[in-house]
Coordinates of N, CA and C in Angstrom, one line a residue:
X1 N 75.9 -21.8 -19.0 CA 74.5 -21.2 -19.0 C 74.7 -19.7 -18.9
X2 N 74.5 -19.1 -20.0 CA 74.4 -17.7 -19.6 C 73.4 -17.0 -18.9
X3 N 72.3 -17.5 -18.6 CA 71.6 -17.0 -17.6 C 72.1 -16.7 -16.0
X4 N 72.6 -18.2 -15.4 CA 73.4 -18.3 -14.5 C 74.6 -18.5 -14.4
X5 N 75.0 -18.3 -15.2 CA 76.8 -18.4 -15.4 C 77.3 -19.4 -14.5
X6 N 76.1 -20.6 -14.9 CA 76.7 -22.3 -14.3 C 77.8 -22.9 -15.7
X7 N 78.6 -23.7 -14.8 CA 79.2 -24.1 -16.1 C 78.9 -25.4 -16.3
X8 N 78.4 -25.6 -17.7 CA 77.7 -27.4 -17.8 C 79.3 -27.8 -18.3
X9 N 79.2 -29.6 -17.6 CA 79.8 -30.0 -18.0 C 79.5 -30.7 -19.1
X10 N 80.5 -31.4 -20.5 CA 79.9 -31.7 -21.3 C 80.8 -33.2 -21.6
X11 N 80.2 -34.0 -22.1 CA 81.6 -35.7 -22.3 C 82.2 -35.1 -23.8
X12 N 83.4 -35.7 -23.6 CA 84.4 -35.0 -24.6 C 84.1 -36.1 -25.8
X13 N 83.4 -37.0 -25.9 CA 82.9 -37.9 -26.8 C 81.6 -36.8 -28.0
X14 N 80.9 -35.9 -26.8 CA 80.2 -34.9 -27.7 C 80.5 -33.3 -27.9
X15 N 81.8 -33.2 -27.6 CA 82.2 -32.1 -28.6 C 83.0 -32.7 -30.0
X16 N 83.3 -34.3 -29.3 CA 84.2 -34.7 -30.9 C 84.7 -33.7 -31.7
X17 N 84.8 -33.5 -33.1 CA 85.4 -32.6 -33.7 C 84.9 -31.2 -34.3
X18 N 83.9 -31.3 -33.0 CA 84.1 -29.6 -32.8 C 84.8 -28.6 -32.2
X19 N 85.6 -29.9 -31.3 CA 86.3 -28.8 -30.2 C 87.5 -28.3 -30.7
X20 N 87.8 -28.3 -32.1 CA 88.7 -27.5 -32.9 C 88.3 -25.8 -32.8
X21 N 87.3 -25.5 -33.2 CA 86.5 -24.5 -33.4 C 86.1 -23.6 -31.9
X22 N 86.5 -24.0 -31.0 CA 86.1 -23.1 -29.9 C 86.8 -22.5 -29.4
X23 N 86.5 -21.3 -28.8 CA 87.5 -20.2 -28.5 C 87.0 -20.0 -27.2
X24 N 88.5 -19.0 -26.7 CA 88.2 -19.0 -25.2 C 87.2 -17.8 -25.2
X25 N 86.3 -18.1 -24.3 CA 85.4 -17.0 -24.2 C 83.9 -17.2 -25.1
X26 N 84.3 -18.0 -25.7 CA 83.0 -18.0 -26.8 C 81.5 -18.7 -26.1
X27 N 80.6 -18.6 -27.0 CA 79.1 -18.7 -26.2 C 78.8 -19.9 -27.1
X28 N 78.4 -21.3 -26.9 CA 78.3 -22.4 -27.8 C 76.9 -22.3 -27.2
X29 N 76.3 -23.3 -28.2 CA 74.9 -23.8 -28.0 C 74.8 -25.0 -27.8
X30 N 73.7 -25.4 -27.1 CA 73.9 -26.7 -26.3 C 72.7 -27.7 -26.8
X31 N 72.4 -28.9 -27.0 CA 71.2 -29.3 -27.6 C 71.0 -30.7 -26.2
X32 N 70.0 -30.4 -25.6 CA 69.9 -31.4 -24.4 C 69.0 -32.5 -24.8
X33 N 68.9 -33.7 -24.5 CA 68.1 -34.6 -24.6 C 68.3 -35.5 -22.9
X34 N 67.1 -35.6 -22.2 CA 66.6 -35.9 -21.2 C 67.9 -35.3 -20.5
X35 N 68.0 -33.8 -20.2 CA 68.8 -33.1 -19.4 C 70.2 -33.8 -19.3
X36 N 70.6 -34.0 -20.5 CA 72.2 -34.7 -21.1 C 72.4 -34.1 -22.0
X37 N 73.7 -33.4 -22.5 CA 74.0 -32.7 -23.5 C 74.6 -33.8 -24.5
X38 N 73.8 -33.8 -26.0 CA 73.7 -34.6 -26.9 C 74.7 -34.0 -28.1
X39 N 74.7 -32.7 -27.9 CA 75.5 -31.9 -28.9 C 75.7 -30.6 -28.6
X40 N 77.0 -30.1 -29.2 CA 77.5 -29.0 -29.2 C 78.2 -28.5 -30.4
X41 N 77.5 -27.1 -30.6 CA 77.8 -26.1 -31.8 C 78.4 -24.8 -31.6
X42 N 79.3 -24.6 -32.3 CA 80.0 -23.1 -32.2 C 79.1 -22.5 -33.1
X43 N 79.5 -20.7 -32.5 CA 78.6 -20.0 -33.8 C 79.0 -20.3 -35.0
X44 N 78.1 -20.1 -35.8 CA 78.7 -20.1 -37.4 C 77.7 -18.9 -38.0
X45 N 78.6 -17.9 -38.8 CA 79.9 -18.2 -38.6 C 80.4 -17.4 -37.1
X46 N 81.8 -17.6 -37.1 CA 82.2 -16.6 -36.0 C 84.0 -16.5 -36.6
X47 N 84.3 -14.9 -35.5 CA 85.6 -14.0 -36.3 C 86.5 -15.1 -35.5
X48 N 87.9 -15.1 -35.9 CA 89.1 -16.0 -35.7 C 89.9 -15.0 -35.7
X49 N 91.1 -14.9 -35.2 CA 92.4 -14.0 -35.4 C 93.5 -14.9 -36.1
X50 N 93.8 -14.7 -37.2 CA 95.0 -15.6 -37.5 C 96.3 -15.2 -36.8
X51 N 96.9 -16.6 -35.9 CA 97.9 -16.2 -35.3 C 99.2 -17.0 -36.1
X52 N 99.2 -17.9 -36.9 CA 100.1 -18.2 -37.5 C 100.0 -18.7 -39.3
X53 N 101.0 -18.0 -39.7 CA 100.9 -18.4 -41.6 C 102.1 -17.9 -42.0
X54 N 102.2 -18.7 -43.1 CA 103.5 -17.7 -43.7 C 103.5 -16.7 -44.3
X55 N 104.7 -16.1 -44.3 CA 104.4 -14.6 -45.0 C 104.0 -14.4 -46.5
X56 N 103.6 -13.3 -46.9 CA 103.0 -13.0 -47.7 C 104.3 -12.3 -48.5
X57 N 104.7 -13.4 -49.7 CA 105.9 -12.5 -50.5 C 105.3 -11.5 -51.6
X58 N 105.7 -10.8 -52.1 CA 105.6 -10.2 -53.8 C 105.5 -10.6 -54.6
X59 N 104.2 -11.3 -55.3 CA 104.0 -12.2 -56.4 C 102.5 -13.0 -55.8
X60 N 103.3 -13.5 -54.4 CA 102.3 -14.6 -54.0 C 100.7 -14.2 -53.7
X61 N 100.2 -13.2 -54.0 CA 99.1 -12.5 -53.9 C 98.4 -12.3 -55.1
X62 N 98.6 -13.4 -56.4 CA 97.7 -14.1 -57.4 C 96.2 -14.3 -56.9
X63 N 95.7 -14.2 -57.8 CA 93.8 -14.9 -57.8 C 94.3 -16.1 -57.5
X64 N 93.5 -16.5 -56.2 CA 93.8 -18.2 -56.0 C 94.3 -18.7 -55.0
X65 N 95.8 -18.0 -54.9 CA 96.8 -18.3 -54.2 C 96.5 -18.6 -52.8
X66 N 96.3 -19.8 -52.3 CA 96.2 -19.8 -50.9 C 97.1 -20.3 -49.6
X67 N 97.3 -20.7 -48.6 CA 98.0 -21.0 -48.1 C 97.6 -21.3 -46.4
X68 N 97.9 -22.3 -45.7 CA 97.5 -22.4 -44.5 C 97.9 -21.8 -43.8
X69 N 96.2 -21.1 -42.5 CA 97.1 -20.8 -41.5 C 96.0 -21.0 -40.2
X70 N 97.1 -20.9 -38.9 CA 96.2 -21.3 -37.7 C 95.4 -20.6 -36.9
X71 N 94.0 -21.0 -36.6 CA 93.6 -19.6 -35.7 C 93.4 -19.9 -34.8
X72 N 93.0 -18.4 -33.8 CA 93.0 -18.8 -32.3 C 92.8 -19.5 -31.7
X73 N 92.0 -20.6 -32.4 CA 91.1 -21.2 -31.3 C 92.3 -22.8 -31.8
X74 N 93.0 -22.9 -32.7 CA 94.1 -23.4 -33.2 C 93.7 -24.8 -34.4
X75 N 92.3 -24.4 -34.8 CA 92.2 -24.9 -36.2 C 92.9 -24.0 -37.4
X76 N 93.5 -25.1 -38.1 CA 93.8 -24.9 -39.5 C 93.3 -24.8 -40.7
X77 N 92.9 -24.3 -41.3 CA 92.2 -23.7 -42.7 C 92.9 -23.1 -43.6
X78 N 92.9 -23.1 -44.7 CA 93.7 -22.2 -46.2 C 92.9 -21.3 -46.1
X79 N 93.5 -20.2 -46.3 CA 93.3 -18.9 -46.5 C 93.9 -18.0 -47.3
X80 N 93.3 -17.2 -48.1 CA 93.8 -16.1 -49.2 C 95.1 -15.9 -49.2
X81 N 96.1 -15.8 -49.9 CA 97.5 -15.6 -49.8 C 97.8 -14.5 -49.3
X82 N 97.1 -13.3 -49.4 CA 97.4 -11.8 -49.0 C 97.2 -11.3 -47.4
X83 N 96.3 -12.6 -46.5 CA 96.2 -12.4 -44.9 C 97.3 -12.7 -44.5
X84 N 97.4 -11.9 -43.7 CA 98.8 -12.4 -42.9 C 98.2 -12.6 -41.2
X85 N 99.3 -12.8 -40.2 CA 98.9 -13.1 -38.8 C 98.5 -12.0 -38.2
X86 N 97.4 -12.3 -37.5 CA 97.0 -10.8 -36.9 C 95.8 -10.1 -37.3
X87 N 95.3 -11.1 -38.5 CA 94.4 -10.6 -39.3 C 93.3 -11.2 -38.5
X88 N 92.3 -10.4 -38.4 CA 90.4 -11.3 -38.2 C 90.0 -11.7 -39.5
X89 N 89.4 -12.3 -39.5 CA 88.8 -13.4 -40.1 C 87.4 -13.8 -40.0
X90 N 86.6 -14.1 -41.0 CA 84.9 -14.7 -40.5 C 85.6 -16.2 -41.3
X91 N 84.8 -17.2 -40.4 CA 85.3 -18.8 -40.6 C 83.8 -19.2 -40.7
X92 N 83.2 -20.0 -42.1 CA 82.2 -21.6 -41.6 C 82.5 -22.5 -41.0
X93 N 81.9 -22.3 -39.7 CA 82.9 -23.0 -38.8 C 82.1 -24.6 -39.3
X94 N 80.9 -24.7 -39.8 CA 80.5 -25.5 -40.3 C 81.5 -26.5 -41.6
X95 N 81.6 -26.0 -42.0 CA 82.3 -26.1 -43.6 C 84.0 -26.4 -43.3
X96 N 84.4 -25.3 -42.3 CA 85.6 -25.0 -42.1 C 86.5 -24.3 -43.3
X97 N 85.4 -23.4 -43.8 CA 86.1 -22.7 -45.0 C 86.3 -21.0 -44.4
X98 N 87.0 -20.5 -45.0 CA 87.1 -19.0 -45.0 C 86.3 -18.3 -45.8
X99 N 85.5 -17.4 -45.3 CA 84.0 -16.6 -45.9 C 84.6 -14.7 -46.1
X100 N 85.3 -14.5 -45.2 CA 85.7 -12.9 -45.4 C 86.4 -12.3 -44.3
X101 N 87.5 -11.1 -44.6 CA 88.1 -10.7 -43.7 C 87.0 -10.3 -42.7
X102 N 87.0 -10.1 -41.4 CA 86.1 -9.4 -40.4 C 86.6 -7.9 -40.5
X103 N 85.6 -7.1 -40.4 CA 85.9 -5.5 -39.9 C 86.0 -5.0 -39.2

């Protein structure tokens, strides 16, 4: 709760496979039905730091070229051949696609 900076507890049956997408520190939104949390959403979109991918050789930076890599929060997504680790990132976190470097 960011009002009171309570922390709700939530059953791990309703973050199911969202809880790929959350990051430490992040602000999710909560959807309650008779004061039970029914669902849970990450922002979308929101920035990611890529912390692991392979490197980016000389060549492999074609139109197209993509390649997996993991972000902080330790989902996996393809991304542009030319990011490397370290990079921000904007994620649908919906979609789970890559939308644009962050600035």
């Amino acid at each position: 709760d960011s009002e009171t900076f309570e922390e709700v507890v939530v059953d791990s049956k309703v973050v199911d496979d969202k809880e790929k997408w959350i990051d430490e520190g992040m602000e999710l939104s909560l959807v309650y039905f008779n004061d039970d949390v029914i669902e849970v959403n990450p922002p979308n979109p929101y920035v990611y730091t890529i912390i692991e991918t392979e490197p980016t050789f000389k060549g492999n930076t074609a139109s197209g070229y993509s390649k997996p890599a993991t972000l902080s929060c330790g989902a996996v997504i393809n991304v542009p051949g030319y990011l490397e680790e370290g990079d921000m990132i904007k994620v649908d976190t919906m979609k789970a696609d890559f939308l644009e470097r962050a600035k």
